[in-house]
GROMACS .gro file of C-alpha atoms in nm:
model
  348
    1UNK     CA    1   2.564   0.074  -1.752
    2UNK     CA    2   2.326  -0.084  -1.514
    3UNK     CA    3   2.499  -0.358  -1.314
    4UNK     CA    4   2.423  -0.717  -1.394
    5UNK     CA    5   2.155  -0.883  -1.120
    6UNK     CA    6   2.172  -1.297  -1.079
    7UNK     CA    7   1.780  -1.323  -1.169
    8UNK     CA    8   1.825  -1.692  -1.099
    9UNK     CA    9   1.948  -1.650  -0.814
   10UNK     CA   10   1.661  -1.392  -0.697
   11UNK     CA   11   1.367  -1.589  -0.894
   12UNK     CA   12   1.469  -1.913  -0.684
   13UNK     CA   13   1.416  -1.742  -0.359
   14UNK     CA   14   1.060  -1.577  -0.483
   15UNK     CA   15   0.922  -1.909  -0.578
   16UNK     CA   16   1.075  -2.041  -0.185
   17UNK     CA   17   0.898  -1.752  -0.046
   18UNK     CA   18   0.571  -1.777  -0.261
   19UNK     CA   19   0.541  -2.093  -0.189
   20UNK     CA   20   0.531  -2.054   0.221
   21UNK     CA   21   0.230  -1.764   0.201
   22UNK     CA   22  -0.073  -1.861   0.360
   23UNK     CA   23  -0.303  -2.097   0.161
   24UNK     CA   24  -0.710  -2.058   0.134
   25UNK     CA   25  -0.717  -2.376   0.360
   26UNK     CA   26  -0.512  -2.146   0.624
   27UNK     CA   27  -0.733  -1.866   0.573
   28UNK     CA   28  -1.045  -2.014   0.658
   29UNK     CA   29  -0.893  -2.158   0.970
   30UNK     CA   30  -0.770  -1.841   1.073
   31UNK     CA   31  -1.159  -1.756   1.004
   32UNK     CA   32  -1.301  -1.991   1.244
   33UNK     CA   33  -1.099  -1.912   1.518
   34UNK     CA   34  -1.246  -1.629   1.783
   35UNK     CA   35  -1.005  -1.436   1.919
   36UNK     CA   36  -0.661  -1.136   1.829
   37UNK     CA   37  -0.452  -1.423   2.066
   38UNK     CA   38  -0.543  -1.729   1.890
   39UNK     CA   39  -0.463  -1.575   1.525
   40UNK     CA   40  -0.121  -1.484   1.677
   41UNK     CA   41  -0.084  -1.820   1.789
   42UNK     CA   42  -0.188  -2.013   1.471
   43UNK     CA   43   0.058  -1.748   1.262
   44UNK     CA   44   0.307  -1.834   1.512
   45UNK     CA   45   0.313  -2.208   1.451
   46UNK     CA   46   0.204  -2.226   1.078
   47UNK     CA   47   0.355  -1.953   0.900
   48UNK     CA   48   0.687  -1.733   0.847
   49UNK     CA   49   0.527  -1.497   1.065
   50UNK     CA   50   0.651  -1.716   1.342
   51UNK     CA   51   1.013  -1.522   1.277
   52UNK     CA   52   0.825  -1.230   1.482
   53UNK     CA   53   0.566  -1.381   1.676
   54UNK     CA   54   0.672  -1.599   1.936
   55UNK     CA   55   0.473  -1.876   2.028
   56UNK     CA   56   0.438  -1.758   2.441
   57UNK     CA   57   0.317  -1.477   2.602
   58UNK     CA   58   0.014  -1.432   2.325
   59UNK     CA   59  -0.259  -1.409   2.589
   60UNK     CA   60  -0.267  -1.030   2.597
   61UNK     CA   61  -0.175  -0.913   2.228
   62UNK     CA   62  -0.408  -0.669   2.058
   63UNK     CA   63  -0.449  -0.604   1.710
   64UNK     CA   64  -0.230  -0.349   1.719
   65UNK     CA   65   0.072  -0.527   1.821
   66UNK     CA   66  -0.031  -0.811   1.571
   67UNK     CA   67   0.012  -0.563   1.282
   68UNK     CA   68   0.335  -0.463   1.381
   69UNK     CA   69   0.485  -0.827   1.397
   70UNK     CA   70   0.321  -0.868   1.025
   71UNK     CA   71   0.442  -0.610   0.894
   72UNK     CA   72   0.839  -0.639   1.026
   73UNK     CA   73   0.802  -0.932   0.735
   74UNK     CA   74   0.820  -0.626   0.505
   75UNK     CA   75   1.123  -0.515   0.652
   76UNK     CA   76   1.275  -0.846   0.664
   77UNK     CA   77   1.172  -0.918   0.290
   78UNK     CA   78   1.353  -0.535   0.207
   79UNK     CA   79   1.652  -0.700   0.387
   80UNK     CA   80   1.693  -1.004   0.268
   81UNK     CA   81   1.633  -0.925  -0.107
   82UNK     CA   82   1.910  -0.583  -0.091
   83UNK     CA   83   2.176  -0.848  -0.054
   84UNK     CA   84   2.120  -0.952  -0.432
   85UNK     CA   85   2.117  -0.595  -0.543
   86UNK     CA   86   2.391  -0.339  -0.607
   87UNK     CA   87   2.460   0.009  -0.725
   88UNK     CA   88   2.141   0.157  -0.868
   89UNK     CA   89   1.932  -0.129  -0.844
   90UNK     CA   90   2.015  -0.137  -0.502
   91UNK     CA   91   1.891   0.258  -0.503
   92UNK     CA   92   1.557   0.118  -0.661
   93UNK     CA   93   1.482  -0.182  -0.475
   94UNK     CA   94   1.575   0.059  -0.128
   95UNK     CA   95   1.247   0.304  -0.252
   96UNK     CA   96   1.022   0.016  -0.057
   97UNK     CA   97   1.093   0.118   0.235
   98UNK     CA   98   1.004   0.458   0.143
   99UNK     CA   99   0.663   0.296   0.035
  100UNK     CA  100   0.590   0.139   0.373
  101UNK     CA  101   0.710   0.422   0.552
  102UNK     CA  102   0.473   0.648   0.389
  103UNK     CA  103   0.163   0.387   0.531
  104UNK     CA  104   0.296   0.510   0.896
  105UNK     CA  105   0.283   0.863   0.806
  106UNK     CA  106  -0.078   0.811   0.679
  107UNK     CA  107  -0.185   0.647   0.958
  108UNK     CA  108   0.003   0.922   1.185
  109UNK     CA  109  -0.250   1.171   0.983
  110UNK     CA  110  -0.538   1.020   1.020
  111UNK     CA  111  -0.511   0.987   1.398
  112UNK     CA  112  -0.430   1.347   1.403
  113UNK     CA  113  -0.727   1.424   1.187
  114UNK     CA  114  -0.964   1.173   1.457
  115UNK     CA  115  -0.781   1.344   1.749
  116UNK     CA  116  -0.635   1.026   1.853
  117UNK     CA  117  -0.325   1.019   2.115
  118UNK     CA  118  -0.041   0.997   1.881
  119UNK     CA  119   0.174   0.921   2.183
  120UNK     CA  120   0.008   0.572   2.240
  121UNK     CA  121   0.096   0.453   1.905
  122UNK     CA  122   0.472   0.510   1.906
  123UNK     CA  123   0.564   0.174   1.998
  124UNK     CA  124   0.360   0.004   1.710
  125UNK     CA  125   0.518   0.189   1.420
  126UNK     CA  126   0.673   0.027   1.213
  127UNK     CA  127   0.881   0.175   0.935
  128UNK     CA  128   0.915   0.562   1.001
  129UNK     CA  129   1.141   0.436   1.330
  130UNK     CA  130   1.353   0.154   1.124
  131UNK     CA  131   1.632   0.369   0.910
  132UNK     CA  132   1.593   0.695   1.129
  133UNK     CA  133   1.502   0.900   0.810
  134UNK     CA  134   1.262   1.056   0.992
  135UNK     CA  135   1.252   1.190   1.386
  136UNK     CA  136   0.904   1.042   1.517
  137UNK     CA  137   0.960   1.226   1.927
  138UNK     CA  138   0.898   1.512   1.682
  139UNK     CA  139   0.613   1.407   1.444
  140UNK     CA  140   0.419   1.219   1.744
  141UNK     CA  141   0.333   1.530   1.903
  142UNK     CA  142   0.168   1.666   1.568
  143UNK     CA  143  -0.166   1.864   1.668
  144UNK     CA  144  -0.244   1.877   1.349
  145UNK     CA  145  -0.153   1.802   0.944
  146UNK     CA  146   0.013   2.150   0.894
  147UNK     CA  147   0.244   2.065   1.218
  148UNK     CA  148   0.305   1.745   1.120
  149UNK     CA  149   0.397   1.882   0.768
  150UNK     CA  150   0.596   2.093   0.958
  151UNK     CA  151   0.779   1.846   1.158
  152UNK     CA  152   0.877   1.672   0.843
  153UNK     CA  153   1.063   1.955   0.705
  154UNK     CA  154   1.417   1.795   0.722
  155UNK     CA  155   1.284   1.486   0.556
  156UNK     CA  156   1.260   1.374   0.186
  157UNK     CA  157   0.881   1.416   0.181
  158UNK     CA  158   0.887   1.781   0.282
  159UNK     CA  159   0.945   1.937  -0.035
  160UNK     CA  160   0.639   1.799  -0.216
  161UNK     CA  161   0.411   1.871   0.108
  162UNK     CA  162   0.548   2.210   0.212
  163UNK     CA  163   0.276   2.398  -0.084
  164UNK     CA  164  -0.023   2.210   0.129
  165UNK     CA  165   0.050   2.441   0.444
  166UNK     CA  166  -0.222   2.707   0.308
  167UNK     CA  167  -0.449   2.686   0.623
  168UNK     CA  168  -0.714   2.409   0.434
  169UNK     CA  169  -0.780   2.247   0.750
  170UNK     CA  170  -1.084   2.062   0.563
  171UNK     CA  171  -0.918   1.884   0.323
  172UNK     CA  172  -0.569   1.882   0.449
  173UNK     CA  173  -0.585   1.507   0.497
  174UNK     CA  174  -0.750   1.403   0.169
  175UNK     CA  175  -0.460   1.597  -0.002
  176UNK     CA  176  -0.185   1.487   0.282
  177UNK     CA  177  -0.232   1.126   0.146
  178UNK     CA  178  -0.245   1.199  -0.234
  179UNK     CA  179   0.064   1.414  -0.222
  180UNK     CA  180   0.228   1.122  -0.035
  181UNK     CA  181   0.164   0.873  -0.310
  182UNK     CA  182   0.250   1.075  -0.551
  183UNK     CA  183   0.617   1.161  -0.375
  184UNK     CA  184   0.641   0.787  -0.386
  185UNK     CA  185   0.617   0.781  -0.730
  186UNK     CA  186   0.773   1.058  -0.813
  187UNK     CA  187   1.078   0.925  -0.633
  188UNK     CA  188   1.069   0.597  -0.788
  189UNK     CA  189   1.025   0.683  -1.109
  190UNK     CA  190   1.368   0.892  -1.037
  191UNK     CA  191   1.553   0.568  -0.963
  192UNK     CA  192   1.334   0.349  -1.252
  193UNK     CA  193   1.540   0.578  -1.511
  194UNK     CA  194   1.929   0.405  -1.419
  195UNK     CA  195   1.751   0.043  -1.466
  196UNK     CA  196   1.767  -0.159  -1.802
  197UNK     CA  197   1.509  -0.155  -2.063
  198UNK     CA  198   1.365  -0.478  -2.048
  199UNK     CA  199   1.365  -0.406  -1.632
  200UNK     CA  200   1.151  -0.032  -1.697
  201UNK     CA  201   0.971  -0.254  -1.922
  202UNK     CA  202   0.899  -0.522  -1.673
  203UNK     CA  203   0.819  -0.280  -1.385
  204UNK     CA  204   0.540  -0.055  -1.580
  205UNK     CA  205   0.382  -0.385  -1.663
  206UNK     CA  206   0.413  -0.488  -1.277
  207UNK     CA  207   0.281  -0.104  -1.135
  208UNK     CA  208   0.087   0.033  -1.454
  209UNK     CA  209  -0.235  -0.148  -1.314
  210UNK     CA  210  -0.143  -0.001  -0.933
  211UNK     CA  211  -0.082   0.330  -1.068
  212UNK     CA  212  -0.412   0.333  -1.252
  213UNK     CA  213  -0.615   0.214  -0.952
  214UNK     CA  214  -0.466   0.484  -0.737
  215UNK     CA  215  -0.504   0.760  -0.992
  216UNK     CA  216  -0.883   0.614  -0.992
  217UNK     CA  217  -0.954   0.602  -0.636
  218UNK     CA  218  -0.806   0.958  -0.564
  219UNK     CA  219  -1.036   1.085  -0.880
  220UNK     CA  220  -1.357   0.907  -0.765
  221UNK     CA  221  -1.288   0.991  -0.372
  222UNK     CA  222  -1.224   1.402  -0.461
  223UNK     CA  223  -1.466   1.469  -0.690
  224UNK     CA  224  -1.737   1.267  -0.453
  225UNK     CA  225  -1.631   1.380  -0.096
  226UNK     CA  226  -1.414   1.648  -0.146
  227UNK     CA  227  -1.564   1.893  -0.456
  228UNK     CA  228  -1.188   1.955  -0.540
  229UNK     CA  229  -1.158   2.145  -0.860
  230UNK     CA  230  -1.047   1.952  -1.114
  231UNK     CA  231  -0.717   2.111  -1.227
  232UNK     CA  232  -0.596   2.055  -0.868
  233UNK     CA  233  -0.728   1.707  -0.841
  234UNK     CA  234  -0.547   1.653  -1.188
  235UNK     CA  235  -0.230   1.784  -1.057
  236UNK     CA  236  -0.203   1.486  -0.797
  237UNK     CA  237  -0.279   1.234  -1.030
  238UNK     CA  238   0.015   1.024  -1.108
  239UNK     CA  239   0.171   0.999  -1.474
  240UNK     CA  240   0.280   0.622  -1.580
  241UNK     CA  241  -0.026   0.449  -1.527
  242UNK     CA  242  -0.120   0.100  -1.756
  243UNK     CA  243  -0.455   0.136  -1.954
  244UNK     CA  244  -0.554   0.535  -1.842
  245UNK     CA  245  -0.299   0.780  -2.041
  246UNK     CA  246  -0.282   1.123  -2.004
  247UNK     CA  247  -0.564   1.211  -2.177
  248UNK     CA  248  -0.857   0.956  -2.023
  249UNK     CA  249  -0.682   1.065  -1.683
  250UNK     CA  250  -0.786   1.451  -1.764
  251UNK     CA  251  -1.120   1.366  -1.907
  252UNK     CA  252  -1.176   1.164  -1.579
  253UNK     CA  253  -1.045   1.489  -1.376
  254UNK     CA  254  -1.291   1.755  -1.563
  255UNK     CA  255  -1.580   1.508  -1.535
  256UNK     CA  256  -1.875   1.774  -1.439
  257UNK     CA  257  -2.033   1.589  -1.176
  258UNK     CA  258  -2.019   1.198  -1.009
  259UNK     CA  259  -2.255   1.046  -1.238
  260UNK     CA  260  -2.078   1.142  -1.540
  261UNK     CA  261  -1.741   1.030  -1.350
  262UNK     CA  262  -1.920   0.736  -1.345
  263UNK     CA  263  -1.994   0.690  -1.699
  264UNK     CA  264  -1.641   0.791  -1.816
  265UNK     CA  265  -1.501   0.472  -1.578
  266UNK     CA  266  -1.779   0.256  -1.726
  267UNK     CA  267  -1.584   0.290  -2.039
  268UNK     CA  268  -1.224   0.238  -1.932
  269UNK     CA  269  -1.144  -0.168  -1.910
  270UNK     CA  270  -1.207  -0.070  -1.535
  271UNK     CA  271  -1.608  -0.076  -1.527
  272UNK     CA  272  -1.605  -0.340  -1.330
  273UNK     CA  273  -1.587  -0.109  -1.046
  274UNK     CA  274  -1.899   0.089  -1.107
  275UNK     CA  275  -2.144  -0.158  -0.966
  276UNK     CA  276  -2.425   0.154  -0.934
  277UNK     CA  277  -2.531  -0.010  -0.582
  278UNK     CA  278  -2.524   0.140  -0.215
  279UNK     CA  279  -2.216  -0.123  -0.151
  280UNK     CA  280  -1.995   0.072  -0.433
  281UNK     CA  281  -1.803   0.288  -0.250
  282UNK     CA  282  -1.774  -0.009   0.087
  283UNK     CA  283  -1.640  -0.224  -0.172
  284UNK     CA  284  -1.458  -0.062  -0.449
  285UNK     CA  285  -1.103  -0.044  -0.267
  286UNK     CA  286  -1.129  -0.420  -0.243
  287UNK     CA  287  -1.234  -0.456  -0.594
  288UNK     CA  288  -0.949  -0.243  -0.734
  289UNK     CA  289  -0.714  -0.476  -0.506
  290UNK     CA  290  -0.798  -0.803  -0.573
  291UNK     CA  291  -0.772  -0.720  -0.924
  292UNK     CA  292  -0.429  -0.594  -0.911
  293UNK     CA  293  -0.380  -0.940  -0.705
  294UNK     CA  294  -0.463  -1.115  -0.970
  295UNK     CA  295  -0.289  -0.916  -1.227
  296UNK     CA  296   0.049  -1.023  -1.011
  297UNK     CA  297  -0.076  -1.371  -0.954
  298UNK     CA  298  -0.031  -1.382  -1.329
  299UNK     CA  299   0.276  -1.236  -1.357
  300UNK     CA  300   0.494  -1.453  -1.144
  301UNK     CA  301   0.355  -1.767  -1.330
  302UNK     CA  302   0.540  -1.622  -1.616
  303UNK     CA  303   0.892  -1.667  -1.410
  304UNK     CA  304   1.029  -1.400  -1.622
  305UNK     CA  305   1.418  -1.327  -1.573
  306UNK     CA  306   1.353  -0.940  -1.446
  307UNK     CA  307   1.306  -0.747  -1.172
  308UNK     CA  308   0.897  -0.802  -1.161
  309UNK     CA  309   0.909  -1.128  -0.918
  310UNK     CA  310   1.073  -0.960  -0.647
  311UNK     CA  311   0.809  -0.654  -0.741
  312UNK     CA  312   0.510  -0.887  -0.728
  313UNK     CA  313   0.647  -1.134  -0.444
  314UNK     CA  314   0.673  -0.743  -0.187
  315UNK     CA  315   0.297  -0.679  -0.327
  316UNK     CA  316   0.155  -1.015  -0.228
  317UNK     CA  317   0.298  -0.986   0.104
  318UNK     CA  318   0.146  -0.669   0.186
  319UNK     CA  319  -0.189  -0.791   0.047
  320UNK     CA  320  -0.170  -1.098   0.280
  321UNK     CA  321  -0.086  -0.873   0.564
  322UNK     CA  322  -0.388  -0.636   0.482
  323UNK     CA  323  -0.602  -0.939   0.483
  324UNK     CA  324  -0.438  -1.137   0.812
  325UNK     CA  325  -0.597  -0.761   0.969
  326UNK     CA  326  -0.853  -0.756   0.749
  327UNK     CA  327  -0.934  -1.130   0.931
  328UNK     CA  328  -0.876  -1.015   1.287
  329UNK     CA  329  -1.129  -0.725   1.262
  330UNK     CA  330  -1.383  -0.989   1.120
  331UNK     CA  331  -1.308  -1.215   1.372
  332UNK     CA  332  -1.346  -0.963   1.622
  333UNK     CA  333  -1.727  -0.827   1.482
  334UNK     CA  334  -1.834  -1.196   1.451
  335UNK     CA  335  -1.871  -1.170   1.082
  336UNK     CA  336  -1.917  -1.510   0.881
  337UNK     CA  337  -1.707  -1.707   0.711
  338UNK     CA  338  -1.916  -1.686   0.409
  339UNK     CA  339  -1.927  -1.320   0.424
  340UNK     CA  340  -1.550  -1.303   0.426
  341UNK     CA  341  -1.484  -1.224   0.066
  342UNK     CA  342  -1.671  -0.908   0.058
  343UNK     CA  343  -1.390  -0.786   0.256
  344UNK     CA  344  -1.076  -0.984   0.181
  345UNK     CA  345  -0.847  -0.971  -0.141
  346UNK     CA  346  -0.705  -1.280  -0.170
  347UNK     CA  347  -1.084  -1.498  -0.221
  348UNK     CA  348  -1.138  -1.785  -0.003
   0.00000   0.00000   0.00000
C-alpha cells in the first residue's frame, strides 16, 4: 500500500513558496537594469534567490555563475520537499534530481559537440556533482558523445545510451538528448506505478501536456534537421503523453515530408504552434512552454489534495530560472523591454 502523505501539510508550503516567485512588476525591473552584476544584486535583495547569492562581492559574476546560484534553488526545493515524503513516494519525488541532472549532461554534450573546454565549466555544474551518481573528472574530459557515453557506463543512464555508440558522429547529439528524456521518463514512469490512483491520475494530468510538447519538438526538430527515418524517430518518442496517443504520435512520425508534418500538428489541439512564418522555429520552444506554464498556473488554483502542487510548484521554478537567464542574455544584447515576451515564458 502506498504510504499516506500530509497533503496539507505539503499544499501549505507550495502556496508559501508560490507566493515568494518573482512578480511581472519584478520582471520588468530586472529588465531595465544593464548589467549580469546588477541582476545578481536585485535577486539578492528581493527574492529567495538571496539564500545563494550573497549580497557582496557581485562586481565580477558572469552569467555563468548566476545560473548556478539559480539553479541550487532546485536542489534546495528537492531537499526541502523529501522531508514530507517516505517510502516510494520518496523514490518518486527523488527522480527530480535525475531530471535536472540530465540538463548538465546535455549541456556537457553540446559543448563537446561546439568543441568547447569542458574543463572550464566544472565548477558551474550543478546537479551531476550534488549526489555523486555520476564521476564528472571522468565525463569532463569527453572528446566526444561516444566517449562521453562511454564514461557514463557505470551510471543509470548508460543502459539506454550504450545502442547510440554506432559511430553516427552527425547526429549523435540530436539522439544523445532524445534518449536522455526518454530515460527520464522511462524511469519515472517506473516509480509512478507504486503511487495511488488518484496520485497517477493527478501526475498524467500535471506531465501529459509536457510529455506531448517534448514528443512534438523531437518529431518536428528530426524530421526538419535531421532526415531521421521515421521508425527510429518513433522509437524515441515517449508513451504517456495528454492529447497525442499512440496512434496521432505514429502518424506524426511517418509524416512524408515537413509540410505535411505541418498539417498533421495543425490538427492536433496544438496548432497553435504552426504559425507558417520565418519566426516558427525561433519561437516555437517558447510557445510550447508558456503553454505548459499556463496549463500549471491552472492547476495549482485548483489546490487539489495530491501530489500535482509540489509537481507544478518544481516546474514553475525552473521556468522562472530559464527566464531570470533568459533576462540576463537580453539584458546583455540590449534588447527592449517591449520585445521581451518573444523570448520569455512567463509574459510581462
Amino acid at each position: 500500500m502506498p504510504a499516506v502523505v500530509n497533503y496539507e501539510a505539503i499544499n501549505t508550503k507550495v502556496h508559501s513558496i508560490l507566493g515568494r516567485r518573482l512578480k511581472g512588476d519584478d520582471y520588468k525591473k530586472l529588465l531595465s537594469l544593464t548589467s549580469v552584476n546588477e541582476i545578481a544584486l536585485y535577486l539578492s535583495k528581493n527574492s529567495d534567490y538571496g539564500r545563494y547569492i550573497a549580497s557582496d562581492n557581485l562586481n565580477d559574476i558572469h552569467r555563468d555563475e548566476l545560473e548556478k546560484k539559480l539553479k541550487m534553488m532546485l536542489i534546495y526545493y528537492i531537499d526541502k520537499f523529501d522531508n514530507y515524503f517516505s517510502g516510494e513516494y520518496r523514490d518518486f519525488f527523488m527522480t527530480f534530481y535525475s531530471k535536472y541532472e540530465i540538463y548538465d549532461l546535455k549541456r556537457l554534450a553540446r559543448l563537446i559537440h561546439i568543441e568547447g573546454e569542458l574543463q572550464s565549466l566544472r565548477e558551474y555544474l550543478v546537479f551531476v556533482d550534488y549526489y555523486k551518481n555520476i564521476n564528472v573528472d571522468n565525463i569532463i574530459k569527453a572528446k566526444s558523445i561516444v566517449e562521453l557515453i562511454e564514461f557514463l557506463n557505470n551510471s543509470v543512464y548508460y543502459p539506454y545510451l550504450k545502442n547510440l555508440l554506432d559511430g553516427n558522429k552527425e547526429e549523435n547529439l540530436f539522439r544523445f538528448e532524445m534518449v536522455l528524456d526518454k530515460t527520464y521518463f522511462l524511469i519515472l514512469f517506473k516509480k509512478i506505478k507504486k503511487l495511488s490512483g488518484i496520485d497517477k491520475k493527478a501526475f498524467f494530468e500535471v506531465f501529459g501536456p509536457i510529455i506531448d510538447m517534448i514528443n512534438l519538438q523531437w518529431i518536428y526538430r528530426g524530421k526538419k534537421f535531421y532526415n531521421m527515418y521515421p521508425d527510429e524517430l518513433f522509437n524515441y518518442t515517449i508513451d504517456g503523453g495528454g492529447k497525442l496517443n499512440y496512434k496521432s504520435i505514429k502518424e506524426l512520425c511517418y509524416s512524408k515530408s515537413v509540410e505535411e508534418l505541418e498539417d498533421r500538428i495543425k490538427l492536433t489541439p496544438y496548432s497553435f504552434l504552426i504559425k507558417g512564418d520565418d519566426m516558427q522555429d525561433i519561437y516555437m520552444e517558447r510557445r510550447m512552454n508558456r503553454y505548459i506554464y499556463y496549463k500549471l498556473i491552472n492547476t495549482i488554483r485548483k489546490n487539489k489534495r495530491d501530489i500535482s502542487n509540489v509537481l507544478v510548484l518544481m516546474q514553475i521554478i525552473e521556468f522562472e530560472i530559464r527566464d531570470i537567464v533568459s533576462i540576463t542574455e537580453m539584458v546583455r544584447y540590449g534588447i527592449e523591454l517591449s520585445q521581451s515576451n518573444n523570448f520569455l515564458i512567463k509574459a510581462v
